[in-house]
PDB file of C-alpha atoms in Angstrom:
ATOM      1  CA  UNK A   7     -72.258  28.185 -12.642  1.00 41.00           C
ATOM      2  CA  UNK A   8     -72.747  28.363  -8.796  1.00 43.00           C
ATOM      3  CA  UNK A   9     -72.962  31.027  -6.372  1.00 40.00           C
ATOM      4  CA  UNK A  10     -70.085  29.084  -4.303  1.00 50.00           C
ATOM      5  CA  UNK A  11     -68.008  28.900  -7.456  1.00 47.00           C
ATOM      6  CA  UNK A  12     -68.822  32.353  -7.323  1.00 45.00           C
ATOM      7  CA  UNK A  13     -67.700  33.074  -4.287  1.00 49.00           C
ATOM      8  CA  UNK A  14     -65.657  31.295  -3.935  1.00 51.00           C
ATOM      9  CA  UNK A  15     -62.009  34.075  -5.195  1.00 55.00           C
ATOM     10  CA  UNK A  16     -62.997  35.911  -2.295  1.00 52.00           C
ATOM     11  CA  UNK A  17     -60.969  33.621   0.102  1.00 53.00           C
ATOM     12  CA  UNK A  18     -58.865  34.110  -1.860  1.00 56.00           C
ATOM     13  CA  UNK A  19     -58.291  37.361  -2.854  1.00 59.00           C
ATOM     14  CA  UNK A  20     -54.811  38.710  -2.009  1.00 63.00           C
ATOM     15  CA  UNK A  21     -53.733  35.738  -4.390  1.00 71.00           C
ATOM     16  CA  UNK A  22     -56.098  36.567  -6.810  1.00 59.00           C
ATOM     17  CA  UNK A  23     -54.860  40.077  -7.661  1.00 62.00           C
ATOM     18  CA  UNK A  24     -51.585  38.465  -6.460  1.00 65.00           C
ATOM     19  CA  UNK A  25     -51.544  36.089  -9.682  1.00 65.00           C
ATOM     20  CA  UNK A  26     -53.426  37.154 -12.415  1.00 79.00           C
ATOM     21  CA  UNK A  27     -52.046  38.198 -15.511  1.00 87.00           C
ATOM     22  CA  UNK A  28     -53.450  41.697 -16.231  1.00 91.00           C
ATOM     23  CA  UNK A  29     -54.616  42.369 -20.197  1.00 96.00           C
ATOM     24  CA  UNK A  30     -52.517  43.948 -23.130  1.00 97.00           C
ATOM     25  CA  UNK A  31     -53.110  47.618 -24.642  1.00 97.00           C
ATOM     26  CA  UNK A  32     -53.924  46.086 -27.678  1.00 98.00           C
ATOM     27  CA  UNK A  33     -57.202  44.675 -26.041  1.00 98.00           C
ATOM     28  CA  UNK A  34     -57.836  48.450 -25.385  1.00 98.00           C
ATOM     29  CA  UNK A  35     -57.535  49.370 -28.412  1.00 98.00           C
ATOM     30  CA  UNK A  36     -59.851  46.966 -29.550  1.00 98.00           C
ATOM     31  CA  UNK A  37     -62.117  48.068 -27.621  1.00 98.00           C
ATOM     32  CA  UNK A  38     -62.001  51.899 -28.678  1.00 98.00           C
ATOM     33  CA  UNK A  39     -62.256  50.179 -32.111  1.00 98.00           C
ATOM     34  CA  UNK A  40     -65.631  48.295 -31.661  1.00 98.00           C
ATOM     35  CA  UNK A  41     -67.464  50.480 -29.643  1.00 98.00           C
ATOM     36  CA  UNK A  42     -66.248  53.709 -31.788  1.00 98.00           C
ATOM     37  CA  UNK A  43     -65.224  55.914 -29.532  1.00 97.00           C
ATOM     38  CA  UNK A  44     -62.044  56.645 -26.872  1.00 98.00           C
ATOM     39  CA  UNK A  45     -61.785  55.191 -23.205  1.00 98.00           C
ATOM     40  CA  UNK A  46     -60.338  59.365 -22.681  1.00 98.00           C
ATOM     41  CA  UNK A  47     -63.632  60.654 -20.953  1.00 98.00           C
ATOM     42  CA  UNK A  48     -65.714  57.560 -21.817  1.00 98.00           C
ATOM     43  CA  UNK A  49     -68.119  57.229 -18.421  1.00 98.00           C
ATOM     44  CA  UNK A  50     -67.217  53.091 -17.647  1.00 98.00           C
ATOM     45  CA  UNK A  51     -68.734  51.105 -15.077  1.00 98.00           C
ATOM     46  CA  UNK A  52     -66.723  47.481 -15.253  1.00 98.00           C
ATOM     47  CA  UNK A  53     -68.524  44.703 -13.648  1.00 98.00           C
ATOM     48  CA  UNK A  54     -67.666  42.303 -11.473  1.00 95.00           C
ATOM     49  CA  UNK A  55     -64.854  43.833 -10.900  1.00 96.00           C
ATOM     50  CA  UNK A  56     -63.005  41.280  -8.797  1.00 92.00           C
ATOM     51  CA  UNK A  57     -59.595  43.261  -7.302  1.00 92.00           C
ATOM     52  CA  UNK A  58     -59.907  45.741 -10.146  1.00 95.00           C
ATOM     53  CA  UNK A  59     -56.902  44.609 -12.425  1.00 94.00           C
ATOM     54  CA  UNK A  60     -59.574  45.792 -15.352  1.00 97.00           C
ATOM     55  CA  UNK A  61     -60.827  49.047 -14.154  1.00 98.00           C
ATOM     56  CA  UNK A  62     -57.022  49.976 -12.733  1.00 97.00           C
ATOM     57  CA  UNK A  63     -55.788  50.050 -17.050  1.00 98.00           C
ATOM     58  CA  UNK A  64     -59.460  51.288 -17.833  1.00 98.00           C
ATOM     59  CA  UNK A  65     -58.875  54.389 -15.681  1.00 98.00           C
ATOM     60  CA  UNK A  66     -54.897  54.503 -17.613  1.00 98.00           C
ATOM     61  CA  UNK A  67     -56.484  54.807 -20.262  1.00 98.00           C
ATOM     62  CA  UNK A  68     -58.481  57.993 -19.438  1.00 98.00           C
ATOM     63  CA  UNK A  69     -61.578  56.487 -18.838  1.00 98.00           C
ATOM     64  CA  UNK A  70     -64.059  57.910 -15.303  1.00 98.00           C
ATOM     65  CA  UNK A  71     -64.167  54.015 -14.380  1.00 98.00           C
ATOM     66  CA  UNK A  72     -66.494  52.720 -11.130  1.00 98.00           C
ATOM     67  CA  UNK A  73     -66.220  49.433 -10.030  1.00 98.00           C
ATOM     68  CA  UNK A  74     -69.045  47.488  -9.591  1.00 98.00           C
ATOM     69  CA  UNK A  75     -67.628  44.114  -7.599  1.00 96.00           C
ATOM     70  CA  UNK A  76     -69.929  41.684  -5.777  1.00 92.00           C
ATOM     71  CA  UNK A  77     -67.802  39.665  -2.976  1.00 90.00           C
ATOM     72  CA  UNK A  78     -66.280  41.122  -0.046  1.00 90.00           C
ATOM     73  CA  UNK A  79     -63.407  39.632   0.353  1.00 90.00           C
ATOM     74  CA  UNK A  80     -62.840  40.787  -3.614  1.00 88.00           C
ATOM     75  CA  UNK A  81     -64.040  44.275  -2.883  1.00 93.00           C
ATOM     76  CA  UNK A  82     -62.166  44.534   0.138  1.00 91.00           C
ATOM     77  CA  UNK A  83     -58.994  44.042  -2.058  1.00 92.00           C
ATOM     78  CA  UNK A  84     -59.975  46.027  -4.515  1.00 95.00           C
ATOM     79  CA  UNK A  85     -59.830  48.926  -1.783  1.00 95.00           C
ATOM     80  CA  UNK A  86     -56.492  48.345  -0.829  1.00 93.00           C
ATOM     81  CA  UNK A  87     -54.529  48.132  -4.049  1.00 94.00           C
ATOM     82  CA  UNK A  88     -56.810  51.088  -5.921  1.00 96.00           C
ATOM     83  CA  UNK A  89     -58.644  53.184  -3.131  1.00 96.00           C
ATOM     84  CA  UNK A  90     -58.752  55.962  -5.805  1.00 96.00           C
ATOM     85  CA  UNK A  91     -61.384  54.339  -8.245  1.00 98.00           C
ATOM     86  CA  UNK A  92     -64.710  53.756  -6.420  1.00 97.00           C
ATOM     87  CA  UNK A  93     -66.297  50.605  -5.904  1.00 97.00           C
ATOM     88  CA  UNK A  94     -69.743  49.559  -5.428  1.00 97.00           C
ATOM     89  CA  UNK A  95     -71.508  46.730  -4.019  1.00 96.00           C
ATOM     90  CA  UNK A  96     -74.069  45.148  -6.613  1.00 95.00           C
ATOM     91  CA  UNK A  97     -73.796  42.191  -9.794  1.00 94.00           C
ATOM     92  CA  UNK A  98     -74.526  42.232 -13.262  1.00 95.00           C
ATOM     93  CA  UNK A  99     -78.283  41.056 -13.029  1.00 96.00           C
ATOM     94  CA  UNK A 100     -78.997  44.042 -10.442  1.00 96.00           C
ATOM     95  CA  UNK A 101     -76.274  47.132 -11.275  1.00 98.00           C
ATOM     96  CA  UNK A 102     -77.020  50.161  -8.813  1.00 97.00           C
ATOM     97  CA  UNK A 103     -75.800  52.324 -11.567  1.00 98.00           C
ATOM     98  CA  UNK A 104     -78.675  55.365 -12.872  1.00 98.00           C
ATOM     99  CA  UNK A 105     -80.439  54.593 -15.762  1.00 98.00           C
ATOM    100  CA  UNK A 106     -78.434  56.209 -18.751  1.00 98.00           C
ATOM    101  CA  UNK A 107     -75.440  56.856 -17.162  1.00 98.00           C
ATOM    102  CA  UNK A 108     -72.386  55.231 -19.437  1.00 98.00           C
ATOM    103  CA  UNK A 109     -70.769  55.051 -22.394  1.00 98.00           C
ATOM    104  CA  UNK A 110     -68.993  51.992 -21.779  1.00 98.00           C
ATOM    105  CA  UNK A 111     -70.424  48.756 -19.761  1.00 98.00           C
ATOM    106  CA  UNK A 112     -67.333  46.024 -19.244  1.00 98.00           C
ATOM    107  CA  UNK A 113     -67.618  42.386 -17.732  1.00 98.00           C
ATOM    108  CA  UNK A 114     -63.302  41.295 -17.694  1.00 96.00           C
ATOM    109  CA  UNK A 115     -63.660  37.343 -17.256  1.00 92.00           C
ATOM    110  CA  UNK A 116     -67.316  38.218 -15.355  1.00 93.00           C
ATOM    111  CA  UNK A 117     -69.745  37.746 -18.238  1.00 95.00           C
ATOM    112  CA  UNK A 118     -70.434  34.256 -17.659  1.00 89.00           C
ATOM    113  CA  UNK A 119     -71.622  34.556 -13.960  1.00 88.00           C
ATOM    114  CA  UNK A 120     -74.848  36.530 -14.396  1.00 93.00           C
ATOM    115  CA  UNK A 121     -78.126  36.031 -16.039  1.00 93.00           C
ATOM    116  CA  UNK A 122     -78.153  36.994 -19.523  1.00 94.00           C
ATOM    117  CA  UNK A 123     -81.822  37.179 -18.972  1.00 95.00           C
ATOM    118  CA  UNK A 124     -81.503  40.312 -16.620  1.00 96.00           C
ATOM    119  CA  UNK A 125     -78.177  41.184 -17.126  1.00 97.00           C
ATOM    120  CA  UNK A 126     -79.045  42.436 -20.590  1.00 97.00           C
ATOM    121  CA  UNK A 127     -81.994  44.737 -19.975  1.00 97.00           C
ATOM    122  CA  UNK A 128     -79.882  45.663 -16.813  1.00 98.00           C
ATOM    123  CA  UNK A 129     -76.637  46.573 -20.128  1.00 98.00           C
ATOM    124  CA  UNK A 130     -79.822  47.962 -21.557  1.00 98.00           C
ATOM    125  CA  UNK A 131     -80.814  50.165 -18.962  1.00 98.00           C
ATOM    126  CA  UNK A 132     -77.368  51.876 -17.827  1.00 98.00           C
ATOM    127  CA  UNK A 133     -76.337  52.687 -20.657  1.00 98.00           C
ATOM    128  CA  UNK A 134     -76.716  55.159 -22.952  1.00 98.00           C
ATOM    129  CA  UNK A 135     -78.062  55.691 -26.567  1.00 97.00           C
ATOM    130  CA  UNK A 136     -75.183  54.322 -28.214  1.00 97.00           C
ATOM    131  CA  UNK A 137     -73.491  53.317 -25.043  1.00 98.00           C
ATOM    132  CA  UNK A 138     -71.175  49.719 -25.593  1.00 98.00           C
ATOM    133  CA  UNK A 139     -71.083  46.697 -23.667  1.00 98.00           C
ATOM    134  CA  UNK A 140     -67.476  45.036 -23.997  1.00 98.00           C
ATOM    135  CA  UNK A 141     -66.995  41.113 -22.798  1.00 97.00           C
ATOM    136  CA  UNK A 142     -64.115  39.947 -22.718  1.00 97.00           C
ATOM    137  CA  UNK A 143     -62.227  36.624 -21.572  1.00 95.00           C
ATOM    138  CA  UNK A 144     -58.620  35.868 -20.904  1.00 95.00           C
ATOM    139  CA  UNK A 145     -57.104  32.415 -22.074  1.00 93.00           C
ATOM    140  CA  UNK A 146     -54.362  30.935 -22.711  1.00 93.00           C
ATOM    141  CA  UNK A 147     -53.593  29.194 -25.951  1.00 96.00           C
ATOM    142  CA  UNK A 148     -54.142  25.947 -26.934  1.00 95.00           C
ATOM    143  CA  UNK A 149     -53.069  26.548 -30.236  1.00 96.00           C
ATOM    144  CA  UNK A 150     -49.477  25.947 -27.934  1.00 97.00           C
ATOM    145  CA  UNK A 151     -48.717  22.397 -27.826  1.00 97.00           C
ATOM    146  CA  UNK A 152     -47.277  22.992 -24.157  1.00 96.00           C
ATOM    147  CA  UNK A 153     -50.467  24.404 -23.582  1.00 96.00           C
ATOM    148  CA  UNK A 154     -52.496  22.158 -25.092  1.00 95.00           C
ATOM    149  CA  UNK A 155     -51.566  19.516 -23.264  1.00 95.00           C
ATOM    150  CA  UNK A 156     -51.927  21.066 -19.256  1.00 94.00           C
ATOM    151  CA  UNK A 157     -55.265  22.497 -20.824  1.00 92.00           C
ATOM    152  CA  UNK A 158     -56.291  18.553 -21.442  1.00 92.00           C
ATOM    153  CA  UNK A 159     -54.827  17.657 -17.555  1.00 92.00           C
ATOM    154  CA  UNK A 160     -57.189  20.188 -16.588  1.00 91.00           C
ATOM    155  CA  UNK A 161     -60.168  18.543 -18.108  1.00 88.00           C
ATOM    156  CA  UNK A 162     -59.656  15.173 -16.796  1.00 89.00           C
ATOM    157  CA  UNK A 163     -58.637  16.238 -13.638  1.00 88.00           C
ATOM    158  CA  UNK A 164     -61.661  18.080 -13.350  1.00 84.00           C
ATOM    159  CA  UNK A 165     -63.970  16.988 -15.447  1.00 79.00           C
ATOM    160  CA  UNK A 166     -66.448  18.652 -17.645  1.00 55.00           C
ATOM    161  CA  UNK A 167     -68.177  19.761 -14.370  1.00 47.00           C
ATOM    162  CA  UNK A 168     -64.907  21.669 -13.765  1.00 45.00           C
ATOM    163  CA  UNK A 169     -64.638  23.771 -16.121  1.00 46.00           C
ATOM    164  CA  UNK A 170     -66.329  27.139 -16.844  1.00 51.00           C
ATOM    165  CA  UNK A 171     -69.127  27.021 -19.455  1.00 52.00           C
ATOM    166  CA  UNK A 172     -69.251  30.036 -21.638  1.00 60.00           C
ATOM    167  CA  UNK A 173     -71.315  30.060 -24.533  1.00 60.00           C
ATOM    168  CA  UNK A 174     -73.233  32.799 -26.077  1.00 67.00           C
ATOM    169  CA  UNK A 175     -77.169  32.227 -24.941  1.00 71.00           C
ATOM    170  CA  UNK A 176     -77.452  35.671 -23.790  1.00 85.00           C
ATOM    171  CA  UNK A 177     -78.514  36.771 -27.548  1.00 87.00           C
ATOM    172  CA  UNK A 178     -76.338  39.854 -27.808  1.00 93.00           C
ATOM    173  CA  UNK A 179     -75.277  41.155 -31.072  1.00 93.00           C
ATOM    174  CA  UNK A 180     -71.591  41.278 -30.895  1.00 96.00           C
ATOM    175  CA  UNK A 181     -68.556  42.038 -32.667  1.00 97.00           C
ATOM    176  CA  UNK A 182     -66.066  39.892 -31.912  1.00 96.00           C
ATOM    177  CA  UNK A 183     -62.162  39.855 -31.755  1.00 97.00           C
ATOM    178  CA  UNK A 184     -59.749  38.068 -30.475  1.00 97.00           C
ATOM    179  CA  UNK A 185     -55.997  39.970 -28.939  1.00 98.00           C
ATOM    180  CA  UNK A 186     -53.171  37.800 -28.532  1.00 98.00           C
ATOM    181  CA  UNK A 187     -49.843  38.204 -26.285  1.00 97.00           C
ATOM    182  CA  UNK A 188     -48.056  36.479 -24.234  1.00 97.00           C
ATOM    183  CA  UNK A 189     -45.849  36.941 -21.336  1.00 94.00           C
ATOM    184  CA  UNK A 190     -42.513  35.104 -19.739  1.00 95.00           C
ATOM    185  CA  UNK A 191     -43.379  35.556 -15.728  1.00 94.00           C
ATOM    186  CA  UNK A 192     -41.413  32.173 -13.016  1.00 95.00           C
ATOM    187  CA  UNK A 193     -42.671  28.572 -12.898  1.00 96.00           C
ATOM    188  CA  UNK A 194     -44.415  29.697  -9.383  1.00 94.00           C
ATOM    189  CA  UNK A 195     -46.626  32.494 -10.963  1.00 93.00           C
ATOM    190  CA  UNK A 196     -47.533  30.292 -13.781  1.00 94.00           C
ATOM    191  CA  UNK A 197     -48.695  27.646 -10.919  1.00 93.00           C
ATOM    192  CA  UNK A 198     -50.293  30.290  -8.205  1.00 89.00           C
ATOM    193  CA  UNK A 199     -52.300  31.817 -11.122  1.00 87.00           C
ATOM    194  CA  UNK A 200     -54.027  28.483 -11.832  1.00 84.00           C
ATOM    195  CA  UNK A 201     -54.297  28.096  -7.706  1.00 81.00           C
ATOM    196  CA  UNK A 202     -57.252  31.177  -8.311  1.00 77.00           C
ATOM    197  CA  UNK A 203     -59.649  29.597 -10.810  1.00 73.00           C
ATOM    198  CA  UNK A 204     -62.579  29.124  -9.165  1.00 70.00           C
ATOM    199  CA  UNK A 205     -62.634  25.644  -9.588  1.00 73.00           C
ATOM    200  CA  UNK A 206     -59.818  24.560  -7.437  1.00 78.00           C
ATOM    201  CA  UNK A 207     -60.928  27.098  -4.981  1.00 70.00           C
ATOM    202  CA  UNK A 208     -63.974  25.156  -4.328  1.00 73.00           C
ATOM    203  CA  UNK A 209     -62.087  21.345  -4.854  1.00 75.00           C
ATOM    204  CA  UNK A 210     -59.844  22.381  -1.104  1.00 76.00           C
ATOM    205  CA  UNK A 211     -56.311  22.569  -0.928  1.00 83.00           C
ATOM    206  CA  UNK A 212     -55.206  18.879  -0.989  1.00 88.00           C
ATOM    207  CA  UNK A 213     -56.347  18.437  -4.320  1.00 88.00           C
ATOM    208  CA  UNK A 214     -55.560  21.747  -5.917  1.00 88.00           C
ATOM    209  CA  UNK A 215     -52.065  20.826  -4.190  1.00 90.00           C
ATOM    210  CA  UNK A 216     -51.838  17.365  -5.767  1.00 90.00           C
ATOM    211  CA  UNK A 217     -52.365  18.836  -9.354  1.00 92.00           C
ATOM    212  CA  UNK A 218     -50.232  21.770  -8.831  1.00 93.00           C
ATOM    213  CA  UNK A 219     -47.499  19.684  -7.623  1.00 94.00           C
ATOM    214  CA  UNK A 220     -47.490  17.680 -10.238  1.00 94.00           C
ATOM    215  CA  UNK A 221     -47.612  19.690 -12.697  1.00 94.00           C
ATOM    216  CA  UNK A 222     -44.779  21.553 -11.228  1.00 95.00           C
ATOM    217  CA  UNK A 223     -42.820  18.582 -11.769  1.00 95.00           C
ATOM    218  CA  UNK A 224     -43.890  18.233 -15.509  1.00 94.00           C
ATOM    219  CA  UNK A 225     -43.073  21.958 -16.703  1.00 96.00           C
ATOM    220  CA  UNK A 226     -39.741  21.871 -15.380  1.00 95.00           C
ATOM    221  CA  UNK A 227     -39.105  19.139 -17.539  1.00 94.00           C
ATOM    222  CA  UNK A 228     -40.127  21.650 -20.076  1.00 95.00           C
ATOM    223  CA  UNK A 229     -38.768  25.181 -18.818  1.00 95.00           C
ATOM    224  CA  UNK A 230     -35.903  23.671 -17.069  1.00 95.00           C
ATOM    225  CA  UNK A 231     -34.995  27.370 -16.006  1.00 96.00           C
ATOM    226  CA  UNK A 232     -38.070  28.304 -13.947  1.00 95.00           C
ATOM    227  CA  UNK A 233     -39.149  30.728 -16.276  1.00 96.00           C
ATOM    228  CA  UNK A 234     -42.564  30.344 -18.477  1.00 95.00           C
ATOM    229  CA  UNK A 235     -43.922  31.709 -21.823  1.00 94.00           C
ATOM    230  CA  UNK A 236     -47.412  32.207 -21.286  1.00 96.00           C
ATOM    231  CA  UNK A 237     -49.536  33.006 -24.664  1.00 97.00           C
ATOM    232  CA  UNK A 238     -52.888  34.220 -24.037  1.00 96.00           C
ATOM    233  CA  UNK A 239     -55.933  34.997 -26.104  1.00 97.00           C
ATOM    234  CA  UNK A 240     -58.327  37.724 -25.453  1.00 97.00           C
ATOM    235  CA  UNK A 241     -62.089  37.108 -26.623  1.00 96.00           C
ATOM    236  CA  UNK A 242     -63.267  39.868 -26.703  1.00 97.00           C
ATOM    237  CA  UNK A 243     -67.443  40.568 -27.650  1.00 97.00           C
ATOM    238  CA  UNK A 244     -68.750  44.326 -28.126  1.00 98.00           C
ATOM    239  CA  UNK A 245     -72.479  44.694 -28.584  1.00 97.00           C
ATOM    240  CA  UNK A 246     -74.411  47.937 -28.484  1.00 97.00           C
ATOM    241  CA  UNK A 247     -77.805  46.401 -26.636  1.00 93.00           C
TER     242      UNK A 247
END
């Protein structure tokens, strides 16, 4: 993962906030079950918080949330969208948080941007005894035929370097759970979501438009009413580092 990829979101922060999916209630039920405590009243830091999609949902569950975000554009959009949630500048490799101050540290779609040799010790430092680290990724479910076909087209378009690398090389003894969910959205919203991913952001507007225009034509054949049923699987890992 390069700094260019990690920071590519800053220029597209408003689009990111408008287009990215949220997370289902079942995910936060699973976090509570695996962490062994309620989110209500828990002191939580959401690292790599982006525009606050996960932070806001954690707060809605009753957590006392502070967000950590390295990017200028993403932090600015976070403050605009969620003025009542504090956000501090930093990243998982050097958390600007007091030692032993957290019940839960979360990474929503962000752990793969960290260096585990630094981020794992940082997680240990900021968590209270018995505190949990929760990591999750929200991906479209490739068991669905049209999604599998789209995934293959994305792989062919970008090649191997264009896709996220999420091998678990962090040495964490984590429990994993999958949560499946779906949403029905307009086709244009589906395409806009794709355009906010880092692989598209770094290849530039011309190549992004090339893929998105071709994908629109293909998907209109499958979804002539212009409404897409997206199916997702959230992979959750919870550890007590």
